Coordinates of N, CA and C in Angstrom, one line a residue:
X10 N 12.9 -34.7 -115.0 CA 13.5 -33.4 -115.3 C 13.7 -33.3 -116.8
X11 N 13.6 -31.9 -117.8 CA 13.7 -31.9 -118.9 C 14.9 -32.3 -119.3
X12 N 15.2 -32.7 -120.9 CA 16.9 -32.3 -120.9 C 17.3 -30.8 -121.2
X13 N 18.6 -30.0 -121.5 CA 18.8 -28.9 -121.5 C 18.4 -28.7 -123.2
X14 N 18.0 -29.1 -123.8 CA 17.4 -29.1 -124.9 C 16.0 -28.6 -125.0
X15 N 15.7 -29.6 -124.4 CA 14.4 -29.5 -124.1 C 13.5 -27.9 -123.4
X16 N 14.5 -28.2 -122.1 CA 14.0 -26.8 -121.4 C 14.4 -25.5 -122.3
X17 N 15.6 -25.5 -123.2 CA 16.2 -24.4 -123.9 C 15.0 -23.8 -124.7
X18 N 14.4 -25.0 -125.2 CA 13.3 -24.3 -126.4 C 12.0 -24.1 -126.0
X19 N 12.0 -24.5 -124.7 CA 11.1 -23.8 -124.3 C 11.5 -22.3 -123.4
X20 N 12.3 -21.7 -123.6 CA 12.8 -20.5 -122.5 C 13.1 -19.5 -123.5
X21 N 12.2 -19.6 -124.7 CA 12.8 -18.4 -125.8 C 12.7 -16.9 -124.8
X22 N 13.4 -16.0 -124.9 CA 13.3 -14.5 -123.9 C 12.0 -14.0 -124.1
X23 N 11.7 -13.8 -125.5 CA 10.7 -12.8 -125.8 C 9.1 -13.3 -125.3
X24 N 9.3 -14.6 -124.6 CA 7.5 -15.4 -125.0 C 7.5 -16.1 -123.5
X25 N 9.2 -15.0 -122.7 CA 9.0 -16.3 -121.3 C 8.6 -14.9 -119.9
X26 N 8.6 -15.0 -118.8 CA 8.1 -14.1 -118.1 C 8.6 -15.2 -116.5
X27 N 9.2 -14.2 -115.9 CA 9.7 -14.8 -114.8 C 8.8 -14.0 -113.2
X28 N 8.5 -14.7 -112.7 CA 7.4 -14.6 -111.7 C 8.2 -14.6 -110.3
X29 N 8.4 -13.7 -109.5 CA 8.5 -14.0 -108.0 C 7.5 -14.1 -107.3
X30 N 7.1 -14.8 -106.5 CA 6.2 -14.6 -105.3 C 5.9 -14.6 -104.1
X31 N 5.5 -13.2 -103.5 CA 5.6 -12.4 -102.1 C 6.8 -13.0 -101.5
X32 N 8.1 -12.5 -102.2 CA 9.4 -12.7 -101.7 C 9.6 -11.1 -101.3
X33 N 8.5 -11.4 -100.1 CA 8.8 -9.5 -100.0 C 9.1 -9.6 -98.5
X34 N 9.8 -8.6 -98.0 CA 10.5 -8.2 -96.6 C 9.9 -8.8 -95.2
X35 N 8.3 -8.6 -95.1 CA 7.6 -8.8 -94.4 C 7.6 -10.7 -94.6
X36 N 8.0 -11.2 -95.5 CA 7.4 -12.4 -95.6 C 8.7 -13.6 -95.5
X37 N 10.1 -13.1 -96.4 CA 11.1 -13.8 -96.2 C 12.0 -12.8 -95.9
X38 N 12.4 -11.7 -95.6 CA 13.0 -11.1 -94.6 C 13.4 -11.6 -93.6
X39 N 14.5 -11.2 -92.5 CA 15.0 -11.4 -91.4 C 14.3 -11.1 -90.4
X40 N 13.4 -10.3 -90.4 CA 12.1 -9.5 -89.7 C 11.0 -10.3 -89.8
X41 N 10.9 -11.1 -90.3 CA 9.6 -10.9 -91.0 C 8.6 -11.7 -90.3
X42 N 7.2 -11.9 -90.9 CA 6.4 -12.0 -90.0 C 6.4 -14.2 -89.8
X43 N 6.7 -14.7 -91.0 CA 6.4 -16.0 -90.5 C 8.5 -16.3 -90.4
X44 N 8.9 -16.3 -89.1 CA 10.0 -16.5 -89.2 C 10.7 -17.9 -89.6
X45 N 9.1 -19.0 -89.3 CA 9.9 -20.3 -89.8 C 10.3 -20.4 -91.9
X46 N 9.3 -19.7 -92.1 CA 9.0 -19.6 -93.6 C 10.5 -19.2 -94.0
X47 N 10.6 -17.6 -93.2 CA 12.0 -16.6 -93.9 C 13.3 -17.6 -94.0
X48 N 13.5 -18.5 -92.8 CA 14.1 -19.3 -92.2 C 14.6 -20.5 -93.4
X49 N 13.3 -20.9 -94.1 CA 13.2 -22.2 -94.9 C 13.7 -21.2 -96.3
X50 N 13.5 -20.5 -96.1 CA 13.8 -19.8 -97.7 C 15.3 -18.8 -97.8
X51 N 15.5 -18.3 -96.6 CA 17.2 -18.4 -96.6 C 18.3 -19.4 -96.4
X52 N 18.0 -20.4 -95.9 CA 18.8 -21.7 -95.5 C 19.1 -22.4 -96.8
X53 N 17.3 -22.8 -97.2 CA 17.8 -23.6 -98.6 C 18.2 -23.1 -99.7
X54 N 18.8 -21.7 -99.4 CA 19.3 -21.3 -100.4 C 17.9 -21.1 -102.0
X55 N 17.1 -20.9 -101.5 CA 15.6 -20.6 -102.5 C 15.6 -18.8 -103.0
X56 N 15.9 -18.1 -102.0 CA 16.0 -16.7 -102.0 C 17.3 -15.9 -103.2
X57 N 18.2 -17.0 -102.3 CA 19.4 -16.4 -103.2 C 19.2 -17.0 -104.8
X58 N 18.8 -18.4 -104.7 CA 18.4 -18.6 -106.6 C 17.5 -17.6 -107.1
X59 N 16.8 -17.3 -106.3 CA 15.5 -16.2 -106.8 C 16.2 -14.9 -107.7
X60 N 16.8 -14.6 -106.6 CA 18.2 -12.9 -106.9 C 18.9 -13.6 -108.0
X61 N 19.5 -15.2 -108.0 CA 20.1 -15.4 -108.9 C 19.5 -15.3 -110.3
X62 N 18.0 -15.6 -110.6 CA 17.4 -15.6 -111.4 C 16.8 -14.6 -112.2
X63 N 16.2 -13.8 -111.1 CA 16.2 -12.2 -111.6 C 17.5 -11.7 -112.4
X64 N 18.6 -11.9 -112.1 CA 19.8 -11.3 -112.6 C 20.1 -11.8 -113.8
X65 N 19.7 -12.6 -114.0 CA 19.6 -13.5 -115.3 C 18.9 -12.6 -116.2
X66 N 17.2 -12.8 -115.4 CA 16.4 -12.1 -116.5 C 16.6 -11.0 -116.8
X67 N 17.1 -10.3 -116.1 CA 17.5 -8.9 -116.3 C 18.7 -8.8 -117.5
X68 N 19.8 -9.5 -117.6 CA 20.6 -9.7 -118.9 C 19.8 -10.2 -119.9
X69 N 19.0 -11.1 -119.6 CA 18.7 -11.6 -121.3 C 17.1 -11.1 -122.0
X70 N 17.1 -10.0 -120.8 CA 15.6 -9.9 -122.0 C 14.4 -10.5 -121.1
X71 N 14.1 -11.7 -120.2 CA 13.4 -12.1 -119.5 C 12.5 -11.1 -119.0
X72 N 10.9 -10.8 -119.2 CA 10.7 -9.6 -118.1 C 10.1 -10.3 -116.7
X73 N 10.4 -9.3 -115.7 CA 10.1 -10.1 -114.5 C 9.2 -9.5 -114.0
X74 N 8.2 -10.0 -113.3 CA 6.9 -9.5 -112.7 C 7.4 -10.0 -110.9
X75 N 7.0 -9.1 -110.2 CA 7.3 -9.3 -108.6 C 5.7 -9.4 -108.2
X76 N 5.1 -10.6 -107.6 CA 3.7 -10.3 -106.8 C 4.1 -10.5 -105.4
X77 N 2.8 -9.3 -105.0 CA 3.2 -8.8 -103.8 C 2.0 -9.1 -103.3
X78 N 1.6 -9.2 -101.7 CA 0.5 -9.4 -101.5 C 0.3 -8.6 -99.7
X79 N -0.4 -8.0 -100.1 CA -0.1 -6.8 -99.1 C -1.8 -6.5 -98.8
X80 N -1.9 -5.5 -97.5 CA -3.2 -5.0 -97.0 C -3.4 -3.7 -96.6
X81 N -3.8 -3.1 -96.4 CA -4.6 -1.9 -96.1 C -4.5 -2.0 -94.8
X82 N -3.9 -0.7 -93.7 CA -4.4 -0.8 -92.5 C -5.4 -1.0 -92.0
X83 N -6.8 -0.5 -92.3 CA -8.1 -1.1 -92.1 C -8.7 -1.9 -92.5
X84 N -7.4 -2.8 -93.5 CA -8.4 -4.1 -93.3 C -9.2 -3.8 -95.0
X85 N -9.8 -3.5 -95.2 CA -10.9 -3.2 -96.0 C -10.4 -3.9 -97.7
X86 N -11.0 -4.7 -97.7 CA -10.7 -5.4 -99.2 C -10.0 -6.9 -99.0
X87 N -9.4 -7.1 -97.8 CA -9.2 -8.4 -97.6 C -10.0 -9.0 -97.4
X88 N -9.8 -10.6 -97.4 CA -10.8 -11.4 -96.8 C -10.5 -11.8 -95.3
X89 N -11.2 -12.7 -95.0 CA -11.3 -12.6 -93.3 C -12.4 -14.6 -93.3
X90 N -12.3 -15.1 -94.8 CA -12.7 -16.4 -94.9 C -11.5 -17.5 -95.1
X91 N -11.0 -17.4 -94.0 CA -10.2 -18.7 -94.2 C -9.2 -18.6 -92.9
X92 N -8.6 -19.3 -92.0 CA -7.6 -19.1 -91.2 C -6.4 -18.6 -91.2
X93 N -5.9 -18.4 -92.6 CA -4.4 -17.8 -92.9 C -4.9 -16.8 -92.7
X94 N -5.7 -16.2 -93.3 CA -6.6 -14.4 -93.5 C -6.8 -13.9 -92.1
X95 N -6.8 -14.6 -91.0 CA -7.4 -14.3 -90.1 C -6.2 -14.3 -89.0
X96 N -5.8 -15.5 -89.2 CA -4.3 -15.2 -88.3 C -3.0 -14.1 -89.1
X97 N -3.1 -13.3 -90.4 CA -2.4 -12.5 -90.8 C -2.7 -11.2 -90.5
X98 N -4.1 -11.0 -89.9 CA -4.3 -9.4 -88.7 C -3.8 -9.7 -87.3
X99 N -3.2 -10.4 -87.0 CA -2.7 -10.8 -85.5 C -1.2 -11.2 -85.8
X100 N -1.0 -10.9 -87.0 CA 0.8 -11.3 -86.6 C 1.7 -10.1 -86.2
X101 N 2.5 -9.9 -85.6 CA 3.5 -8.9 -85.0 C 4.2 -8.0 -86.3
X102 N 4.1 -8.6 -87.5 CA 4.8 -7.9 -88.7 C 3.3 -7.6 -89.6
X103 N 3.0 -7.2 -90.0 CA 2.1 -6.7 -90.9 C 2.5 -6.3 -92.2
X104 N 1.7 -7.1 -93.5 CA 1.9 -6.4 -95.0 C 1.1 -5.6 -95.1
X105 N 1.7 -4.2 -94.8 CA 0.7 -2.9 -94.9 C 1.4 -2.5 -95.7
X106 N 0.3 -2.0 -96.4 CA 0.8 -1.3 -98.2 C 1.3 -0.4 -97.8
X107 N 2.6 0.4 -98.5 CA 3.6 1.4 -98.3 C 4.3 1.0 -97.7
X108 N 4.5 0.1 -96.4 CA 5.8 0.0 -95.7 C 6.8 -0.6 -96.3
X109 N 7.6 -1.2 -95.1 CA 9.2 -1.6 -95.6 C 8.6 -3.5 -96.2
X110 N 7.7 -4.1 -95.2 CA 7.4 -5.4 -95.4 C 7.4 -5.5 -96.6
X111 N 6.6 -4.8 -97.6 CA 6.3 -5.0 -98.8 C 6.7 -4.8 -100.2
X112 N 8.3 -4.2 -99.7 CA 9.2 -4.1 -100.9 C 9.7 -5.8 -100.7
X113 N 10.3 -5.6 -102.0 CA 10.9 -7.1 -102.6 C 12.7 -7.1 -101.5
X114 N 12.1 -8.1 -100.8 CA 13.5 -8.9 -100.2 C 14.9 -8.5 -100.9
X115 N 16.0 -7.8 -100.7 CA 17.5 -8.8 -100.7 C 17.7 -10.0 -100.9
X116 N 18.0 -10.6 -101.3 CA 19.3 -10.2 -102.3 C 18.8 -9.8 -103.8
X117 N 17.4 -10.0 -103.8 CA 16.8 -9.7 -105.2 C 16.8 -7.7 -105.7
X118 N 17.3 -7.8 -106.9 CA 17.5 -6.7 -107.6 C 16.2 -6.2 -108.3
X119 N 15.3 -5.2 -108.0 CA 14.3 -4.6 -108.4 C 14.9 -4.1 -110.0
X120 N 14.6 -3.9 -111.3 CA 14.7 -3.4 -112.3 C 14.0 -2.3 -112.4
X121 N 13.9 -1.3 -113.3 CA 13.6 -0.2 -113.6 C 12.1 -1.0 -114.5
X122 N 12.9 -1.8 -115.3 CA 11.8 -2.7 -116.6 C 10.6 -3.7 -115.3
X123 N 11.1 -4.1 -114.6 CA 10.2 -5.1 -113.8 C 9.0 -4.6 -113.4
X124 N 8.0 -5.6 -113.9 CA 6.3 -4.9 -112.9 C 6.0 -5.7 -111.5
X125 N 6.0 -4.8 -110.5 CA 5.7 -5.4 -109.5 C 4.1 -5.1 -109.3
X126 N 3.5 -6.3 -108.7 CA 2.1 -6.5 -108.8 C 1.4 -6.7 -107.4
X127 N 0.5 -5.5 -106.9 CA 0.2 -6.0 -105.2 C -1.2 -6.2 -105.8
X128 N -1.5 -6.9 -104.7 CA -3.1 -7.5 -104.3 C -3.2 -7.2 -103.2
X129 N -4.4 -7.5 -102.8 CA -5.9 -7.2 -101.4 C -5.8 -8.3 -100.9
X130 N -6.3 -9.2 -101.9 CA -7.0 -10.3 -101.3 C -6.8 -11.9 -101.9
X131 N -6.5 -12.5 -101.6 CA -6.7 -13.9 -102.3 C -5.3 -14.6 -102.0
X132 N -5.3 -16.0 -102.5 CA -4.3 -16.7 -101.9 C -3.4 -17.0 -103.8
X133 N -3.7 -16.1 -104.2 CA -2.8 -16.4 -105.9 C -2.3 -15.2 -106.3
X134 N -1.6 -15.2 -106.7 CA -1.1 -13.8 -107.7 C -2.0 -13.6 -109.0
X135 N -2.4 -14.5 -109.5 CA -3.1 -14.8 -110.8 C -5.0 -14.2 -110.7
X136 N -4.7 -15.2 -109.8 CA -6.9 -15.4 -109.9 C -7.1 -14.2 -109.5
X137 N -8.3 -13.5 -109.9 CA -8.7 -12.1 -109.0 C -7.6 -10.8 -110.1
X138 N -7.0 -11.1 -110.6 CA -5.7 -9.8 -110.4 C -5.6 -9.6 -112.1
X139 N -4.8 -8.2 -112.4 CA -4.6 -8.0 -113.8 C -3.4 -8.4 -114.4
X140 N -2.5 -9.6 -113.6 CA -2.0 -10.5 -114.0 C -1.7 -11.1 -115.7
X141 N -3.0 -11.9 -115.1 CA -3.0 -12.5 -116.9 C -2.7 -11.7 -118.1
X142 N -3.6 -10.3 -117.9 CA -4.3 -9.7 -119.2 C -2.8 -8.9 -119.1
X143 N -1.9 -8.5 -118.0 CA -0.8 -8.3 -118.4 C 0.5 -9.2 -119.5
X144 N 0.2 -10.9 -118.8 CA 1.0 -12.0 -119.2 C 0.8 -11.7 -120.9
X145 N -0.1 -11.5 -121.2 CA -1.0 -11.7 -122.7 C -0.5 -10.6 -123.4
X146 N -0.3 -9.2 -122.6 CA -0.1 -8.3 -123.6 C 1.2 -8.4 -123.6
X147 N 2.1 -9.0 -123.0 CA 3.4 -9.0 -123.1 C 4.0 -10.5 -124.1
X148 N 2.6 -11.0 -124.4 CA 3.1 -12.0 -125.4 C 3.6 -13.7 -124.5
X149 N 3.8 -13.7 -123.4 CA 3.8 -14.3 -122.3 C 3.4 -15.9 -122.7
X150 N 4.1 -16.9 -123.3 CA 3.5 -18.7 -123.4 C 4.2 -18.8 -122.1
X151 N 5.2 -18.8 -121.8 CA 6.1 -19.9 -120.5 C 6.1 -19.0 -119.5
X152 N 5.8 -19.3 -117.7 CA 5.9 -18.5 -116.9 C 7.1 -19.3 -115.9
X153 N 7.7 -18.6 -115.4 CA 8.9 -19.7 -114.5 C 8.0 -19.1 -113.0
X154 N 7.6 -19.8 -112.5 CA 7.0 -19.6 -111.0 C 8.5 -19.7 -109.7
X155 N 8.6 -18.6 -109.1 CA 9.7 -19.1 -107.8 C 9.2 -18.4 -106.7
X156 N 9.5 -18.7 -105.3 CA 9.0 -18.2 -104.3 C 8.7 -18.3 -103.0
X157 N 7.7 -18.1 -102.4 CA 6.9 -18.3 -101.3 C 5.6 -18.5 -101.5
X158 N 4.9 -19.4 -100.8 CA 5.2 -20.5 -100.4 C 4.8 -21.8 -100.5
X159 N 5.3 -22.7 -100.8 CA 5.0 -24.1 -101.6 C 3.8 -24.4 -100.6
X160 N 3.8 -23.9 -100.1 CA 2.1 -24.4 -99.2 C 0.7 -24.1 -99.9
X161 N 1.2 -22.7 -100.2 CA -0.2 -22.2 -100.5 C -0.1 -21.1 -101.7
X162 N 0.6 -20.4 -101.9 CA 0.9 -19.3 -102.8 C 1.7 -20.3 -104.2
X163 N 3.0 -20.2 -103.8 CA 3.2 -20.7 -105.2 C 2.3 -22.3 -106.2
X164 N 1.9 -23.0 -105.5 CA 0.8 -24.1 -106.3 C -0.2 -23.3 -106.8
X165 N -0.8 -21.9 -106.3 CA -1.9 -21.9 -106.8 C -1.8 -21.2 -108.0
X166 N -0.1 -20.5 -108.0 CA 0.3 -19.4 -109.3 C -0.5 -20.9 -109.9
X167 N 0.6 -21.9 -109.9 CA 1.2 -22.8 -111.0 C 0.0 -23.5 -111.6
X168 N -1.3 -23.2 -110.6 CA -2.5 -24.0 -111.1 C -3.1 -23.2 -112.0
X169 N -3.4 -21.9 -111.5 CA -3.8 -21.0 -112.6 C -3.2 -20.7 -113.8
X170 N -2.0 -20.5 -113.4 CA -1.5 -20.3 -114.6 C -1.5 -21.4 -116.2
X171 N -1.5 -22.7 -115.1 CA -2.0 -23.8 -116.1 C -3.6 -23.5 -116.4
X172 N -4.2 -23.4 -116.1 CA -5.6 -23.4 -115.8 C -5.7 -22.0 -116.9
X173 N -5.3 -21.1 -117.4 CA -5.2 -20.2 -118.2 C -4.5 -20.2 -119.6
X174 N -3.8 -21.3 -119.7 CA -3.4 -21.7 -121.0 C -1.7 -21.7 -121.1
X175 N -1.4 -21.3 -120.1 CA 0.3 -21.3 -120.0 C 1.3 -22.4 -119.6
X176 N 2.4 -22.3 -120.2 CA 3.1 -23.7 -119.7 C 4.4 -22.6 -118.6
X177 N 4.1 -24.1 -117.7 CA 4.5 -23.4 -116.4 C 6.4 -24.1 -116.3
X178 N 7.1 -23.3 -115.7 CA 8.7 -23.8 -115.2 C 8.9 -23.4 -114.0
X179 N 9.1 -24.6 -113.3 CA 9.4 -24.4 -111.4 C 10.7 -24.5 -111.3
X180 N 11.8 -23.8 -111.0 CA 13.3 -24.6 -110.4 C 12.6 -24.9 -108.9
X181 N 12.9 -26.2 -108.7 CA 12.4 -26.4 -107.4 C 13.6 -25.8 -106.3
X182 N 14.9 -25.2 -106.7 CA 15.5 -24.9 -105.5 C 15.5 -23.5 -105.2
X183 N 14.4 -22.7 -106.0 CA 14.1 -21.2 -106.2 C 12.5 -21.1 -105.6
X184 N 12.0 -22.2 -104.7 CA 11.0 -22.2 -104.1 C 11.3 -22.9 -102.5
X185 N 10.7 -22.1 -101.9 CA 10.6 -22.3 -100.5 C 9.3 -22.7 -99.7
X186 N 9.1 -23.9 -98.6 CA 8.2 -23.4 -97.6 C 8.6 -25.0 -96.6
X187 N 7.1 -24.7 -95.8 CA 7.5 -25.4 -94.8 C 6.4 -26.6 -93.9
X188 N 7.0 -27.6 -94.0 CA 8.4 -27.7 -93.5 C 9.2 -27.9 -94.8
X189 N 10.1 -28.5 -94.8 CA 11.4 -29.1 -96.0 C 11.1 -30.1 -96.7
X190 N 10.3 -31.2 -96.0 CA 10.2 -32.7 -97.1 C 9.1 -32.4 -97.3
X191 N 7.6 -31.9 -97.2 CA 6.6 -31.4 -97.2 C 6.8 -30.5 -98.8
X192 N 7.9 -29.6 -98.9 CA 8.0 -28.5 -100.2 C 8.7 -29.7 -101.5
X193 N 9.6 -30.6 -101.1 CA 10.1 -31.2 -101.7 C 8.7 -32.5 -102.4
X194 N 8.1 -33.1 -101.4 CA 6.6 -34.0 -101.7 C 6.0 -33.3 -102.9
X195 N 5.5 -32.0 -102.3 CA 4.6 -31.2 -103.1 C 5.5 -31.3 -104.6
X196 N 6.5 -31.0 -104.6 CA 6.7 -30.9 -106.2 C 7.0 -32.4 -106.5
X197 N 7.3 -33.0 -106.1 CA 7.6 -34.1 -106.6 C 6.2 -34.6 -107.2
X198 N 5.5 -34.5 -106.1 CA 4.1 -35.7 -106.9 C 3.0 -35.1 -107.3
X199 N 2.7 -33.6 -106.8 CA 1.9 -32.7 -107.4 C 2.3 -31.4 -108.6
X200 N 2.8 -30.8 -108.6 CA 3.7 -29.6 -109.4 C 4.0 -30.3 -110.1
X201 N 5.4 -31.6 -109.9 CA 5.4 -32.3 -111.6 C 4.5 -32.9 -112.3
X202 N 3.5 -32.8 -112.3 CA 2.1 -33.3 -112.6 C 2.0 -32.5 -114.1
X203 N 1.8 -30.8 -113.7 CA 1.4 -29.9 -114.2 C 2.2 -28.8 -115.4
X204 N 3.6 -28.8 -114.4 CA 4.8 -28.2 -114.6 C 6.1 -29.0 -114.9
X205 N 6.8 -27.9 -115.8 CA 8.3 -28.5 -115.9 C 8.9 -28.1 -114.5
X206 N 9.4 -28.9 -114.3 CA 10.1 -29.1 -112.5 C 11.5 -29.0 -112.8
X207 N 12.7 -28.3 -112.8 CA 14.0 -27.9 -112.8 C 14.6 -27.4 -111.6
X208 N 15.7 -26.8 -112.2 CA 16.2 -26.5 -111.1 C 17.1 -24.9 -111.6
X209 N 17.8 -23.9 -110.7 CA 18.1 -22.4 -111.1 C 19.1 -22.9 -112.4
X210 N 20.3 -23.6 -111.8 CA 21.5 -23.9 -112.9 C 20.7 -24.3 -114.4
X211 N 19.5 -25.0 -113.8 CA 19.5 -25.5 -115.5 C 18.8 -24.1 -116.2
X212 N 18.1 -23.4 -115.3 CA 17.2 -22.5 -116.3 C 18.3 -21.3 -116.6
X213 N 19.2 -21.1 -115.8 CA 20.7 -20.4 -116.0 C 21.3 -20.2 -117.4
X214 N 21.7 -21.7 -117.4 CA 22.0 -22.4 -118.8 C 21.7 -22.0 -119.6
X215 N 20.5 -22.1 -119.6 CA 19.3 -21.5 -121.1 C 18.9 -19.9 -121.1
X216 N 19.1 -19.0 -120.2 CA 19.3 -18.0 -119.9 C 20.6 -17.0 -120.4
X217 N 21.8 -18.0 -120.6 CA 23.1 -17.4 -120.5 C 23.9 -16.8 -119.2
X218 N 23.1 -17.2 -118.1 CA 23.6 -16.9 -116.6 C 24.7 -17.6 -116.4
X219 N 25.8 -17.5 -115.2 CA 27.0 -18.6 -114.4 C 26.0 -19.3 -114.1
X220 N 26.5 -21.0 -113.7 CA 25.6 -21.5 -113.0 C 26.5 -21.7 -111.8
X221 N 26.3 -22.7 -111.1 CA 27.0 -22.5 -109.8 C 27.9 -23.5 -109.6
X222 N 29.2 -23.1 -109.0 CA 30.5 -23.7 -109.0 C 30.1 -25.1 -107.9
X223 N 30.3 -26.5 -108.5 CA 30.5 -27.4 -107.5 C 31.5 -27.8 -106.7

C-alpha cells in the first residue's frame, strides 16, 4: 500500500477522475438481479464507501463518471457470445435502458457535474465506449476504479485503463464481488500488479473527506 504521501501526489483534483461501476439498482440494489452480488456489496460495506467517495468528489473538484451497463428490450446490440450475456436475458430483473434497474444505486449521490455513461455491449466500461476520449478531454492521468464486480467488470476497467496509458487507484473496500476471499485474492495478487491498491479512508485523506471513526 502507498504511503499517504505518496498516494496524495498522485490524487491532484484537476488530472484525477473517479469511476463507479454498474453500481446501478438492477445490479446492487435490494431488488436486484444477482442478489448474491447486491448482498456482497452491501455487507462489506463497498457501496457505502462508493457514496462515501462520490461525496468526496463532489467537494473537491474530483469529476465522477458513473458506467452503466444496460440493454435494449430487444436485445439488439448486445452480445449473446459468452455465458454471462446469455444468462443476463433470463434473469427475473432486467437492465433495460430507461428503467429503475439502471439509475445509480443509494446511497450514492448523482451530481448535476457527473457523466453517467451506458453501454450495449461488452464486459468493460472502457473498451468499445467513448470513455477514454472523454478521460482525455477532461485532462484525466489517474482513474480511481470502485464497484461491481471484481469478477469481471471492475479488472477489466483497471486493465484497460492501464492498457491506455492511465495510472489506476483501487480502494479495495469500495469494490465488491463474489464470493469474499476470491475479491480479496483478486486484488491482492492480480490488481496490485497493475494498480495502486488502497483503501476509501486513505483516498479520503487526500481528498479532504471525514475518514471513518474507529
Amino acid at each position: 500500500m502507498p504511503s499517504y504521501e505518496q498516494l496524495g501526489e498522485l490524487l491532484e483534483p484537476a488530472g484525477t477522475v473517479l469511476l463507479t461501476v454498474e453500481c446501478q439498482q438492477g445490479v446492487v440494489g435490494p431488488d436486484g438481479a444477482l442478489p448474491e452480488l447486491a448482498r456482497a456489496a452491501r455487507s462489506s460495506g463497498a457501496l457505502r464507501n462508493v457514496a462515501r467517495l462520490v461525496a468526496a468528489a463532489h467537494r473537491s473538484g474530483v469529476q465522477v463518471m458513473h458506467a452503466i451497463a444496460e440493454r435494449r428490450p430487444d436485445g439488439r446490440g448486445s452480445g449473446r457470445n459468452t455465458r454471462l450475456f446469455r444468462a443476463a436475458e433470463r434473469l427475473p430483473v432486467r437492465q433495460l435502458a430507461g428503467t429503475a434497474a439502471v439509475r445509480v444505486a443509494p446511497p450514492i449521490e448523482v451530481a448535476e457535474e457527473d457523466l453517467v455513461l451506458r453501454r450495449l455491449h461488452g464486459l468493460s466500461p472502457l473498451h468499445g465506449t467513448e470513455t477514454d476520449a472523454l478521460l482525455r478531454n477532461l485532462g484525466c492521468r489517474v482513474l480511481i476504479v470502485t464497484g461491481v464486480s471484481a469478477n469481471v467488470a471492475v479488472p477489466n476497467a483497471v486493465f484497460d485503463a492501464v492498457n491506455l496509458g492511465y495510472t489506476v487507484v483501487v480502494p479495495a473496500d469500495a469494490v465488491a464481488g463474489v464470493p469474499a476471499d476470491y475479491t480479496a485474492a483478486m486484488l491482492r495478487h492480480t490488481l496490485a500488479l497493475v494498480a495502486t491498491v488502497t483503501t476509501t479512508d486513505e483516498i479520503l485523506g487526500c481528498l479532504g473527506g471525514p475518514r471513518e471513526r474507529r
